[in-house]
Amino acid sequence: MTAKSCNENFHYESLETLGDSFLKYAVSQQLFHMYENQHEGLLSVKREKIISNASLCKLGCGSGLT
């Protein structure tokens, strides 16, 4: 995988940004539907725990993707 700063013809930076945005949106929607009556601050804390790099790494390693 390459970053835009590597000056290669093709890089994955735009796809990574799109994927991150979709993940945040999907997790936010799921939490909102699961915890409709909860304070938005609580939902933000839950979302950050789910989409943190450490959590995503643990999920990826546990699923055999790596």
Short mmCIF file of N, CA, C and O in Angstrom, two decimals:
data_model
loop_
_atom_site.label_atom_id
_atom_site.label_comp_id
_atom_site.label_asym_id
_atom_site.label_seq_id
_atom_site.Cartn_x
_atom_site.Cartn_y
_atom_site.Cartn_z
N MET A 1 0.84 -1.17 0.00
CA MET A 1 0.00 0.00 0.00
C MET A 1 0.89 1.23 0.00
O MET A 1 1.91 1.28 0.67
N THR A 2 0.45 2.21 -0.73
CA THR A 2 1.24 3.43 -0.83
C THR A 2 0.42 4.65 -0.43
O THR A 2 -0.79 4.68 -0.59
N ALA A 3 1.11 5.64 0.07
CA ALA A 3 0.49 6.92 0.41
C ALA A 3 0.71 7.90 -0.73
O ALA A 3 1.58 7.70 -1.60
N LYS A 4 -0.07 8.95 -0.75
CA LYS A 4 0.03 9.96 -1.80
C LYS A 4 1.42 10.58 -1.84
O LYS A 4 1.93 10.92 -2.90
N SER A 5 2.05 10.70 -0.69
CA SER A 5 3.36 11.34 -0.60
C SER A 5 4.48 10.52 -1.26
O SER A 5 5.57 11.03 -1.46
N CYS A 6 4.21 9.28 -1.63
CA CYS A 6 5.23 8.44 -2.28
C CYS A 6 5.40 8.76 -3.76
O CYS A 6 6.28 8.21 -4.41
N ASN A 7 4.53 9.62 -4.28
CA ASN A 7 4.58 10.03 -5.69
C ASN A 7 4.45 8.87 -6.67
O ASN A 7 5.04 8.88 -7.74
N GLU A 8 3.70 7.86 -6.29
CA GLU A 8 3.41 6.75 -7.18
C GLU A 8 2.21 7.11 -8.05
O GLU A 8 1.45 8.03 -7.74
N ASN A 9 2.02 6.38 -9.15
CA ASN A 9 0.88 6.65 -10.02
C ASN A 9 -0.44 6.31 -9.34
O ASN A 9 -1.46 6.93 -9.62
N PHE A 10 -0.44 5.32 -8.48
CA PHE A 10 -1.66 4.89 -7.80
C PHE A 10 -1.39 4.80 -6.30
O PHE A 10 -0.36 4.31 -5.89
N HIS A 11 -2.32 5.31 -5.50
CA HIS A 11 -2.18 5.21 -4.06
C HIS A 11 -3.56 4.94 -3.47
O HIS A 11 -4.59 5.15 -4.10
N TYR A 12 -3.58 4.47 -2.24
CA TYR A 12 -4.81 4.05 -1.58
C TYR A 12 -5.35 5.09 -0.58
O TYR A 12 -6.31 4.81 0.12
N GLU A 13 -4.75 6.26 -0.54
CA GLU A 13 -5.13 7.24 0.48
C GLU A 13 -6.60 7.66 0.36
O GLU A 13 -7.30 7.76 1.37
N SER A 14 -7.08 7.90 -0.84
CA SER A 14 -8.48 8.30 -1.03
C SER A 14 -9.43 7.18 -0.63
O SER A 14 -10.48 7.42 -0.03
N LEU A 15 -9.07 5.95 -0.97
CA LEU A 15 -9.91 4.81 -0.59
C LEU A 15 -9.92 4.61 0.92
O LEU A 15 -10.95 4.25 1.49
N GLU A 16 -8.80 4.87 1.56
CA GLU A 16 -8.75 4.75 3.02
C GLU A 16 -9.64 5.80 3.67
O GLU A 16 -10.38 5.49 4.62
N THR A 17 -9.63 7.01 3.16
CA THR A 17 -10.49 8.07 3.69
C THR A 17 -11.96 7.72 3.51
O THR A 17 -12.77 7.87 4.42
N LEU A 18 -12.31 7.21 2.35
CA LEU A 18 -13.68 6.80 2.08
C LEU A 18 -14.10 5.66 3.00
O LEU A 18 -15.19 5.67 3.57
N GLY A 19 -13.24 4.67 3.18
CA GLY A 19 -13.54 3.55 4.06
C GLY A 19 -13.70 3.98 5.51
O GLY A 19 -14.62 3.52 6.20
N ASP A 20 -12.84 4.87 5.97
CA ASP A 20 -12.95 5.39 7.35
C ASP A 20 -14.27 6.13 7.55
O ASP A 20 -14.93 5.96 8.57
N SER A 21 -14.65 6.93 6.56
CA SER A 21 -15.91 7.69 6.66
C SER A 21 -17.10 6.75 6.69
O SER A 21 -18.04 6.95 7.48
N PHE A 22 -17.09 5.73 5.85
CA PHE A 22 -18.20 4.78 5.83
C PHE A 22 -18.27 4.01 7.15
O PHE A 22 -19.36 3.80 7.69
N LEU A 23 -17.14 3.60 7.68
CA LEU A 23 -17.12 2.88 8.95
C LEU A 23 -17.70 3.73 10.07
O LEU A 23 -18.53 3.26 10.85
N LYS A 24 -17.30 4.98 10.15
CA LYS A 24 -17.83 5.88 11.17
C LYS A 24 -19.33 6.07 11.01
O LYS A 24 -20.07 6.07 12.00
N TYR A 25 -19.79 6.22 9.78
CA TYR A 25 -21.22 6.39 9.53
C TYR A 25 -21.99 5.14 9.93
O TYR A 25 -23.01 5.23 10.63
N ALA A 26 -21.54 3.98 9.50
CA ALA A 26 -22.24 2.73 9.78
C ALA A 26 -22.31 2.45 11.29
O ALA A 26 -23.36 2.07 11.81
N VAL A 27 -21.20 2.66 11.98
CA VAL A 27 -21.17 2.43 13.43
C VAL A 27 -22.08 3.43 14.13
O VAL A 27 -22.82 3.07 15.05
N SER A 28 -22.06 4.68 13.69
CA SER A 28 -22.92 5.70 14.29
C SER A 28 -24.39 5.35 14.13
O SER A 28 -25.17 5.47 15.08
N GLN A 29 -24.78 4.91 12.95
CA GLN A 29 -26.17 4.53 12.70
C GLN A 29 -26.58 3.34 13.56
O GLN A 29 -27.67 3.34 14.15
N GLN A 30 -25.73 2.35 13.64
CA GLN A 30 -26.04 1.16 14.45
C GLN A 30 -26.20 1.52 15.93
O GLN A 30 -27.15 1.09 16.58
N LEU A 31 -25.29 2.31 16.45
CA LEU A 31 -25.38 2.71 17.86
C LEU A 31 -26.61 3.56 18.12
O LEU A 31 -27.27 3.43 19.15
N PHE A 32 -26.94 4.45 17.19
CA PHE A 32 -28.11 5.29 17.36
C PHE A 32 -29.38 4.45 17.45
O PHE A 32 -30.27 4.72 18.26
N HIS A 33 -29.47 3.42 16.62
CA HIS A 33 -30.65 2.56 16.64
C HIS A 33 -30.67 1.65 17.86
O HIS A 33 -31.74 1.33 18.38
N MET A 34 -29.51 1.23 18.32
CA MET A 34 -29.45 0.35 19.49
C MET A 34 -29.71 1.11 20.80
O MET A 34 -30.28 0.56 21.73
N TYR A 35 -29.28 2.36 20.86
CA TYR A 35 -29.36 3.15 22.09
C TYR A 35 -30.09 4.47 21.83
O TYR A 35 -29.58 5.54 22.10
N GLU A 36 -31.31 4.39 21.32
CA GLU A 36 -32.06 5.58 20.92
C GLU A 36 -32.24 6.60 22.03
O GLU A 36 -32.23 7.80 21.78
N ASN A 37 -32.41 6.14 23.25
CA ASN A 37 -32.71 7.05 24.35
C ASN A 37 -31.49 7.46 25.17
O ASN A 37 -31.63 8.08 26.21
N GLN A 38 -30.30 7.12 24.70
CA GLN A 38 -29.08 7.45 25.43
C GLN A 38 -28.55 8.82 24.99
O GLN A 38 -28.81 9.28 23.88
N HIS A 39 -27.76 9.42 25.86
CA HIS A 39 -27.14 10.71 25.58
C HIS A 39 -26.13 10.57 24.45
O HIS A 39 -25.43 9.56 24.34
N GLU A 40 -26.04 11.60 23.60
CA GLU A 40 -25.14 11.53 22.45
C GLU A 40 -23.67 11.41 22.86
O GLU A 40 -22.86 10.84 22.13
N GLY A 41 -23.32 11.92 24.04
CA GLY A 41 -21.95 11.79 24.53
C GLY A 41 -21.58 10.33 24.76
O GLY A 41 -20.47 9.90 24.46
N LEU A 42 -22.53 9.56 25.30
CA LEU A 42 -22.31 8.13 25.51
C LEU A 42 -22.12 7.42 24.18
O LEU A 42 -21.25 6.55 24.04
N LEU A 43 -22.93 7.79 23.20
CA LEU A 43 -22.81 7.17 21.87
C LEU A 43 -21.46 7.49 21.24
O LEU A 43 -20.86 6.63 20.60
N SER A 44 -20.98 8.70 21.44
CA SER A 44 -19.67 9.08 20.90
C SER A 44 -18.55 8.26 21.53
O SER A 44 -17.63 7.82 20.84
N VAL A 45 -18.63 8.06 22.83
CA VAL A 45 -17.62 7.26 23.52
C VAL A 45 -17.65 5.83 23.01
O VAL A 45 -16.60 5.24 22.72
N LYS A 46 -18.83 5.25 22.86
CA LYS A 46 -18.95 3.88 22.34
C LYS A 46 -18.40 3.78 20.93
O LYS A 46 -17.71 2.83 20.58
N ARG A 47 -18.71 4.77 20.09
CA ARG A 47 -18.25 4.76 18.70
C ARG A 47 -16.73 4.82 18.65
O ARG A 47 -16.09 4.07 17.89
N GLU A 48 -16.13 5.69 19.44
CA GLU A 48 -14.68 5.80 19.44
C GLU A 48 -14.00 4.51 19.87
O GLU A 48 -12.95 4.15 19.34
N LYS A 49 -14.60 3.80 20.83
CA LYS A 49 -14.03 2.52 21.26
C LYS A 49 -14.10 1.48 20.15
O LYS A 49 -13.19 0.68 19.98
N ILE A 50 -15.19 1.51 19.38
CA ILE A 50 -15.38 0.52 18.32
C ILE A 50 -14.44 0.78 17.15
O ILE A 50 -13.86 -0.15 16.59
N ILE A 51 -14.27 2.04 16.77
CA ILE A 51 -13.49 2.35 15.57
C ILE A 51 -12.04 2.70 15.85
O ILE A 51 -11.32 3.10 14.94
N SER A 52 -11.60 2.53 17.09
CA SER A 52 -10.19 2.82 17.39
C SER A 52 -9.28 1.84 16.64
O SER A 52 -9.68 0.72 16.33
N ASN A 53 -8.08 2.27 16.36
CA ASN A 53 -7.13 1.41 15.65
C ASN A 53 -6.87 0.12 16.41
O ASN A 53 -6.73 -0.94 15.81
N ALA A 54 -6.81 0.21 17.74
CA ALA A 54 -6.56 -0.99 18.54
C ALA A 54 -7.70 -2.00 18.40
O ALA A 54 -7.46 -3.19 18.22
N SER A 55 -8.93 -1.51 18.43
CA SER A 55 -10.09 -2.41 18.29
C SER A 55 -10.14 -3.02 16.89
O SER A 55 -10.40 -4.22 16.74
N LEU A 56 -9.88 -2.20 15.88
CA LEU A 56 -9.91 -2.71 14.51
C LEU A 56 -8.79 -3.72 14.27
O LEU A 56 -8.99 -4.72 13.57
N CYS A 57 -7.64 -3.48 14.87
CA CYS A 57 -6.53 -4.43 14.75
C CYS A 57 -6.89 -5.76 15.39
O CYS A 57 -6.65 -6.82 14.81
N LYS A 58 -7.49 -5.69 16.56
CA LYS A 58 -7.89 -6.91 17.27
C LYS A 58 -8.92 -7.70 16.46
O LYS A 58 -8.81 -8.91 16.32
N LEU A 59 -9.89 -6.99 15.88
CA LEU A 59 -10.90 -7.65 15.05
C LEU A 59 -10.27 -8.27 13.80
O LEU A 59 -10.60 -9.39 13.42
N GLY A 60 -9.38 -7.52 13.16
CA GLY A 60 -8.73 -8.02 11.95
C GLY A 60 -7.87 -9.24 12.22
O GLY A 60 -7.91 -10.22 11.48
N CYS A 61 -7.10 -9.19 13.30
CA CYS A 61 -6.22 -10.31 13.64
C CYS A 61 -7.04 -11.54 14.06
O CYS A 61 -6.69 -12.67 13.72
N GLY A 62 -8.14 -11.30 14.77
CA GLY A 62 -8.99 -12.41 15.22
C GLY A 62 -9.77 -13.07 14.10
O GLY A 62 -10.17 -14.21 14.20
N SER A 63 -9.98 -12.33 13.00
CA SER A 63 -10.77 -12.89 11.90
C SER A 63 -9.91 -13.61 10.86
O SER A 63 -10.44 -14.19 9.93
N GLY A 64 -8.60 -13.53 11.02
CA GLY A 64 -7.71 -14.20 10.06
C GLY A 64 -7.44 -13.38 8.81
O GLY A 64 -6.96 -13.91 7.82
N LEU A 65 -7.72 -12.09 8.83
CA LEU A 65 -7.47 -11.24 7.66
C LEU A 65 -6.00 -10.95 7.45
O LEU A 65 -5.58 -10.66 6.36
N THR A 66 -5.22 -11.05 8.52
CA THR A 66 -3.80 -10.72 8.40
C THR A 66 -2.96 -11.95 8.16
O THR A 66 -3.33 -13.04 8.38
#
